[in-house]
mmCIF file with all atom_site columns, C-alpha atoms in Angstrom:
data_model
loop_
_atom_site.group_PDB
_atom_site.id
_atom_site.type_symbol
_atom_site.label_atom_id
_atom_site.label_alt_id
_atom_site.label_comp_id
_atom_site.label_asym_id
_atom_site.label_entity_id
_atom_site.label_seq_id
_atom_site.pdbx_PDB_ins_code
_atom_site.Cartn_x
_atom_site.Cartn_y
_atom_site.Cartn_z
_atom_site.occupancy
_atom_site.B_iso_or_equiv
_atom_site.pdbx_formal_charge
_atom_site.auth_seq_id
_atom_site.auth_comp_id
_atom_site.auth_asym_id
_atom_site.auth_atom_id
_atom_site.pdbx_PDB_model_num
ATOM 1  C CA . UNK A 1 1  ? -157.110 -32.914 -101.395 1.00 0.00 ? 770 UNK A CA 1
ATOM 2  C CA . UNK A 1 2  ? -155.280 -33.889 -98.218  1.00 0.00 ? 771 UNK A CA 1
ATOM 3  C CA . UNK A 1 3  ? -151.630 -34.275 -97.410  1.00 0.00 ? 772 UNK A CA 1
ATOM 4  C CA . UNK A 1 4  ? -150.646 -37.080 -95.079  1.00 0.00 ? 773 UNK A CA 1
ATOM 5  C CA . UNK A 1 5  ? -147.341 -37.115 -93.249  1.00 0.00 ? 774 UNK A CA 1
ATOM 6  C CA . UNK A 1 6  ? -146.525 -40.818 -92.879  1.00 0.00 ? 775 UNK A CA 1
ATOM 7  C CA . UNK A 1 7  ? -143.154 -40.414 -91.186  1.00 0.00 ? 776 UNK A CA 1
ATOM 8  C CA . UNK A 1 8  ? -144.546 -40.211 -87.679  1.00 0.00 ? 777 UNK A CA 1
ATOM 9  C CA . UNK A 1 9  ? -148.055 -41.448 -88.339  1.00 0.00 ? 778 UNK A CA 1
ATOM 10 C CA . UNK A 1 10 ? -150.380 -40.871 -85.431  1.00 0.00 ? 779 UNK A CA 1
ATOM 11 C CA . UNK A 1 11 ? -151.332 -38.163 -83.026  1.00 0.00 ? 780 UNK A CA 1
ATOM 12 C CA . UNK A 1 12 ? -148.759 -35.675 -81.842  1.00 0.00 ? 781 UNK A CA 1
ATOM 13 C CA . UNK A 1 13 ? -148.748 -32.725 -79.483  1.00 0.00 ? 782 UNK A CA 1
ATOM 14 C CA . UNK A 1 14 ? -149.783 -29.342 -80.853  1.00 0.00 ? 783 UNK A CA 1
ATOM 15 C CA . UNK A 1 15 ? -146.859 -27.752 -82.693  1.00 0.00 ? 784 UNK A CA 1
ATOM 16 C CA . UNK A 1 16 ? -145.026 -31.009 -83.331  1.00 0.00 ? 785 UNK A CA 1
ATOM 17 C CA . UNK A 1 17 ? -144.209 -30.181 -86.964  1.00 0.00 ? 786 UNK A CA 1
ATOM 18 C CA . UNK A 1 18 ? -142.877 -26.733 -86.054  1.00 0.00 ? 787 UNK A CA 1
ATOM 19 C CA . UNK A 1 19 ? -140.929 -28.270 -83.181  1.00 0.00 ? 788 UNK A CA 1
ATOM 20 C CA . UNK A 1 20 ? -139.435 -30.765 -85.642  1.00 0.00 ? 789 UNK A CA 1
ATOM 21 C CA . UNK A 1 21 ? -138.326 -27.998 -87.991  1.00 0.00 ? 790 UNK A CA 1
ATOM 22 C CA . UNK A 1 22 ? -136.851 -25.755 -85.301  1.00 0.00 ? 791 UNK A CA 1
ATOM 23 C CA . UNK A 1 23 ? -133.898 -27.866 -84.066  1.00 0.00 ? 792 UNK A CA 1
ATOM 24 C CA . UNK A 1 24 ? -132.623 -28.322 -87.592  1.00 0.00 ? 793 UNK A CA 1
ATOM 25 C CA . UNK A 1 25 ? -132.095 -24.560 -87.736  1.00 0.00 ? 794 UNK A CA 1
ATOM 26 C CA . UNK A 1 26 ? -130.155 -24.305 -84.468  1.00 0.00 ? 795 UNK A CA 1
ATOM 27 C CA . UNK A 1 27 ? -126.808 -24.081 -86.250  1.00 0.00 ? 796 UNK A CA 1
ATOM 28 C CA . UNK A 1 28 ? -128.070 -20.873 -87.917  1.00 0.00 ? 797 UNK A CA 1
ATOM 29 C CA . UNK A 1 29 ? -129.330 -18.659 -85.060  1.00 0.00 ? 798 UNK A CA 1
ATOM 30 C CA . UNK A 1 30 ? -130.845 -16.059 -87.394  1.00 0.00 ? 799 UNK A CA 1
ATOM 31 C CA . UNK A 1 31 ? -132.927 -18.719 -89.137  1.00 0.00 ? 800 UNK A CA 1
ATOM 32 C CA . UNK A 1 32 ? -133.834 -20.352 -85.822  1.00 0.00 ? 801 UNK A CA 1
ATOM 33 C CA . UNK A 1 33 ? -135.159 -16.996 -84.616  1.00 0.00 ? 802 UNK A CA 1
ATOM 34 C CA . UNK A 1 34 ? -137.202 -16.625 -87.798  1.00 0.00 ? 803 UNK A CA 1
ATOM 35 C CA . UNK A 1 35 ? -138.700 -20.101 -87.333  1.00 0.00 ? 804 UNK A CA 1
ATOM 36 C CA . UNK A 1 36 ? -139.654 -19.317 -83.732  1.00 0.00 ? 805 UNK A CA 1
ATOM 37 C CA . UNK A 1 37 ? -141.227 -16.060 -84.907  1.00 0.00 ? 806 UNK A CA 1
ATOM 38 C CA . UNK A 1 38 ? -143.150 -17.755 -87.705  1.00 0.00 ? 807 UNK A CA 1
ATOM 39 C CA . UNK A 1 39 ? -144.593 -20.425 -85.403  1.00 0.00 ? 808 UNK A CA 1
ATOM 40 C CA . UNK A 1 40 ? -145.898 -18.804 -82.206  1.00 0.00 ? 809 UNK A CA 1
ATOM 41 C CA . UNK A 1 41 ? -146.795 -22.234 -80.818  1.00 0.00 ? 810 UNK A CA 1
ATOM 42 C CA . UNK A 1 42 ? -143.063 -22.640 -80.157  1.00 0.00 ? 811 UNK A CA 1
ATOM 43 C CA . UNK A 1 43 ? -142.416 -21.182 -76.752  1.00 0.00 ? 812 UNK A CA 1
ATOM 44 C CA . UNK A 1 44 ? -146.067 -21.394 -75.731  1.00 0.00 ? 813 UNK A CA 1
ATOM 45 C CA . UNK A 1 45 ? -147.316 -23.615 -72.919  1.00 0.00 ? 814 UNK A CA 1
ATOM 46 C CA . UNK A 1 46 ? -149.258 -25.638 -75.506  1.00 0.00 ? 815 UNK A CA 1
ATOM 47 C CA . UNK A 1 47 ? -146.148 -26.239 -77.614  1.00 0.00 ? 816 UNK A CA 1
ATOM 48 C CA . UNK A 1 48 ? -143.901 -27.229 -74.711  1.00 0.00 ? 817 UNK A CA 1
ATOM 49 C CA . UNK A 1 49 ? -144.843 -30.921 -74.974  1.00 0.00 ? 818 UNK A CA 1
ATOM 50 C CA . UNK A 1 50 ? -144.027 -30.934 -78.689  1.00 0.00 ? 819 UNK A CA 1
ATOM 51 C CA . UNK A 1 51 ? -140.687 -29.213 -78.165  1.00 0.00 ? 820 UNK A CA 1
ATOM 52 C CA . UNK A 1 52 ? -139.723 -31.542 -75.325  1.00 0.00 ? 821 UNK A CA 1
ATOM 53 C CA . UNK A 1 53 ? -140.735 -34.616 -77.342  1.00 0.00 ? 822 UNK A CA 1
ATOM 54 C CA . UNK A 1 54 ? -138.730 -33.597 -80.416  1.00 0.00 ? 823 UNK A CA 1
ATOM 55 C CA . UNK A 1 55 ? -135.735 -32.563 -78.325  1.00 0.00 ? 824 UNK A CA 1
ATOM 56 C CA . UNK A 1 56 ? -135.707 -35.937 -76.553  1.00 0.00 ? 825 UNK A CA 1
ATOM 57 C CA . UNK A 1 57 ? -136.006 -37.819 -79.851  1.00 0.00 ? 826 UNK A CA 1
ATOM 58 C CA . UNK A 1 58 ? -133.104 -35.923 -81.381  1.00 0.00 ? 827 UNK A CA 1
ATOM 59 C CA . UNK A 1 59 ? -130.924 -36.299 -78.284  1.00 0.00 ? 828 UNK A CA 1
ATOM 60 C CA . UNK A 1 60 ? -131.501 -40.061 -78.529  1.00 0.00 ? 829 UNK A CA 1
ATOM 61 C CA . UNK A 1 61 ? -130.386 -39.892 -82.159  1.00 0.00 ? 830 UNK A CA 1
ATOM 62 C CA . UNK A 1 62 ? -127.207 -38.103 -81.061  1.00 0.00 ? 831 UNK A CA 1
ATOM 63 C CA . UNK A 1 63 ? -126.463 -40.937 -78.632  1.00 0.00 ? 832 UNK A CA 1
ATOM 64 C CA . UNK A 1 64 ? -126.786 -43.352 -81.575  1.00 0.00 ? 833 UNK A CA 1
ATOM 65 C CA . UNK A 1 65 ? -124.275 -41.256 -83.534  1.00 0.00 ? 834 UNK A CA 1
ATOM 66 C CA . UNK A 1 66 ? -126.685 -39.264 -85.717  1.00 0.00 ? 835 UNK A CA 1
ATOM 67 C CA . UNK A 1 67 ? -126.829 -35.471 -86.040  1.00 0.00 ? 836 UNK A CA 1
ATOM 68 C CA . UNK A 1 68 ? -123.645 -35.027 -84.012  1.00 0.00 ? 837 UNK A CA 1
ATOM 69 C CA . UNK A 1 69 ? -123.299 -31.428 -85.186  1.00 0.00 ? 838 UNK A CA 1
ATOM 70 C CA . UNK A 1 70 ? -126.523 -30.657 -83.333  1.00 0.00 ? 839 UNK A CA 1
ATOM 71 C CA . UNK A 1 71 ? -125.408 -32.214 -80.041  1.00 0.00 ? 840 UNK A CA 1
ATOM 72 C CA . UNK A 1 72 ? -124.436 -29.011 -78.240  1.00 0.00 ? 841 UNK A CA 1
ATOM 73 C CA . UNK A 1 73 ? -127.323 -26.883 -79.561  1.00 0.00 ? 842 UNK A CA 1
ATOM 74 C CA . UNK A 1 74 ? -129.755 -29.659 -78.604  1.00 0.00 ? 843 UNK A CA 1
ATOM 75 C CA . UNK A 1 75 ? -128.347 -29.793 -75.086  1.00 0.00 ? 844 UNK A CA 1
ATOM 76 C CA . UNK A 1 76 ? -128.770 -26.026 -74.833  1.00 0.00 ? 845 UNK A CA 1
ATOM 77 C CA . UNK A 1 77 ? -132.348 -26.299 -76.066  1.00 0.00 ? 846 UNK A CA 1
ATOM 78 C CA . UNK A 1 78 ? -132.956 -29.070 -73.558  1.00 0.00 ? 847 UNK A CA 1
ATOM 79 C CA . UNK A 1 79 ? -131.764 -26.844 -70.717  1.00 0.00 ? 848 UNK A CA 1
ATOM 80 C CA . UNK A 1 80 ? -134.000 -24.018 -71.941  1.00 0.00 ? 849 UNK A CA 1
ATOM 81 C CA . UNK A 1 81 ? -136.979 -26.369 -72.021  1.00 0.00 ? 850 UNK A CA 1
ATOM 82 C CA . UNK A 1 82 ? -136.286 -27.549 -68.471  1.00 0.00 ? 851 UNK A CA 1
ATOM 83 C CA . UNK A 1 83 ? -136.256 -23.959 -67.224  1.00 0.00 ? 852 UNK A CA 1
ATOM 84 C CA . UNK A 1 84 ? -139.650 -23.355 -68.819  1.00 0.00 ? 853 UNK A CA 1
#
């Protein structure tokens, strides 16, 4: 048995799924910390491309008017990613 994720069909950087989950927890810092702890690829050099890709995608969605509640946390995450 195999599970296929059709939403973003194709190749993605290592950690892309974890990086997609993480920003949706940013409004709950305790849960965000648990997600980062559960997925060590987040914060690693290998996962940086995935985190940056997801962050950019979600910031574009904010510009279109989606996920406005995440706007400030996403900007903070973006700054953190730039420092890394």
